Coordinates of C-alpha atoms in Angstrom, one line a residue:
M1 CA -42.4 -1.7 3.8
G2 CA -42.9 -4.7 6.1
R3 CA -46.6 -5.1 5.5
W4 CA -46.5 -8.3 3.5
L5 CA -48.7 -11.4 3.6
D6 CA -47.6 -15.1 3.4
G7 CA -46.8 -15.9 -0.2
R8 CA -44.2 -15.5 -2.9
G9 CA -42.3 -12.7 -4.5
E10 CA -38.8 -11.7 -5.5
L11 CA -35.9 -10.5 -3.5
V12 CA -34.0 -7.7 -5.3
V13 CA -30.4 -7.0 -4.1
H14 CA -29.1 -3.5 -4.7
G15 CA -25.3 -3.7 -4.7
E16 CA -22.5 -4.8 -7.0
R17 CA -25.0 -6.7 -9.2
D18 CA -27.6 -4.0 -8.9
G19 CA -31.1 -5.3 -9.5
F20 CA -30.1 -9.0 -9.1
A21 CA -33.4 -10.8 -8.2
V22 CA -34.0 -14.2 -6.6
P23 CA -37.2 -16.1 -5.9
L24 CA -38.6 -15.4 -2.5
E25 CA -41.0 -17.1 -0.1
I26 CA -42.6 -14.7 2.4
A27 CA -43.6 -15.9 5.9
T28 CA -45.4 -13.2 8.0
S29 CA -48.0 -15.2 9.9
Y30 CA -47.0 -16.8 13.2
R31 CA -47.6 -20.3 11.8
A32 CA -45.5 -19.7 8.6
R33 CA -42.6 -18.1 10.6
T34 CA -42.6 -20.9 13.1
K35 CA -42.4 -23.6 10.4
G36 CA -39.8 -21.7 8.3
L37 CA -37.5 -24.1 6.6
L38 CA -38.1 -27.0 9.1
G39 CA -38.6 -30.4 7.4
R40 CA -37.1 -29.3 4.1
D41 CA -34.0 -30.5 2.3
G42 CA -33.4 -27.1 0.6
V43 CA -34.9 -23.9 -0.5
E44 CA -35.2 -22.3 -4.0
G45 CA -34.1 -18.8 -3.5
A46 CA -34.7 -17.3 -0.1
L47 CA -37.2 -17.2 2.7
L48 CA -38.2 -13.8 4.4
L49 CA -39.4 -14.0 8.0
S50 CA -41.2 -10.8 9.1
P51 CA -41.2 -9.6 11.8
A52 CA -38.1 -11.4 13.2
G53 CA -35.0 -10.5 15.2
S54 CA -33.4 -13.9 15.6
V55 CA -33.6 -17.4 14.3
H56 CA -32.6 -21.0 15.3
T57 CA -31.7 -24.0 13.3
F58 CA -32.9 -26.7 15.6
R59 CA -34.3 -29.7 13.6
M60 CA -33.1 -28.3 10.4
R61 CA -31.5 -30.6 7.8
F62 CA -29.0 -28.2 6.2
P63 CA -26.9 -25.2 7.0
I64 CA -28.2 -21.8 6.1
D65 CA -27.1 -18.2 5.5
V66 CA -29.0 -15.7 7.6
A67 CA -29.2 -12.0 6.8
Y68 CA -30.7 -9.6 9.4
L69 CA -32.5 -6.6 7.9
D70 CA -33.4 -3.3 9.6
R71 CA -36.7 -1.5 9.1
R72 CA -35.4 0.1 5.9
L73 CA -34.4 -3.3 4.5
R74 CA -30.7 -2.7 4.9
V75 CA -28.5 -5.7 5.8
I76 CA -27.1 -5.3 9.3
A77 CA -25.5 -8.7 9.7
V78 CA -25.0 -11.9 7.7
R79 CA -24.2 -15.3 9.3
T80 CA -23.9 -18.9 8.3
M81 CA -25.5 -21.3 10.7
K82 CA -25.2 -25.0 11.0
P83 CA -28.2 -27.1 12.1
G84 CA -28.8 -27.2 15.8
R85 CA -27.7 -23.6 16.6
L86 CA -29.4 -20.6 18.2
G87 CA -28.7 -17.3 16.6
L88 CA -28.2 -14.2 18.8
P89 CA -31.0 -11.6 18.6
R90 CA -30.0 -8.5 16.6
V91 CA -31.2 -5.3 18.3
R92 CA -32.2 -3.4 15.1
S93 CA -33.3 -6.4 13.1
R94 CA -37.0 -6.3 11.9
H95 CA -36.8 -9.0 9.2
V96 CA -34.6 -12.1 8.5
L97 CA -33.7 -13.7 5.2
E98 CA -32.7 -17.3 5.1
A99 CA -31.2 -19.2 2.2
E100 CA -29.0 -22.2 1.7
A101 CA -25.4 -21.7 3.1
G102 CA -23.1 -20.0 0.7
V103 CA -25.5 -18.4 -1.7
M104 CA -25.9 -15.0 -0.2
E105 CA -22.3 -14.1 -0.9
G106 CA -22.9 -14.8 -4.6
W107 CA -26.0 -12.7 -4.6
G108 CA -24.1 -9.7 -3.2
V109 CA -25.9 -9.8 0.2
R110 CA -23.5 -8.2 2.7
V111 CA -23.6 -5.6 5.5
G112 CA -24.8 -2.2 4.3
V113 CA -26.5 -3.5 1.1
R114 CA -30.2 -2.6 0.6
V115 CA -32.7 -5.2 -0.6
E116 CA -36.2 -4.8 -2.0
I117 CA -39.1 -7.1 -1.7
L118 CA -41.4 -7.4 -4.7
V119 CA -44.7 -9.2 -4.1
E120 CA -46.3 -11.3 -6.8

């Protein structure tokens, strides 16, 4: 867990809709994590930043949902952030998921839910 390379995969949410999967971009290099969603008008599915304990939305064009994951890929917090904000660091956060605002609730991503990362 947590030894991924930049690329694509699937995010599987284990919860109410057990096994629900969404397209995932994986950003693990410094360069990919730094760029994140900057300069984009949206994202298909979600973006995983790893390792990461906090995020910001400076210079972003759209609001995002942010889910903080612990080392076992369990959701420890979910927040919606407008552009131009600085998120507080989460002590136990090892990874961060980002997606367009409002979609994580529909996916069943909430505190306590475990997710799985499948690499293509």
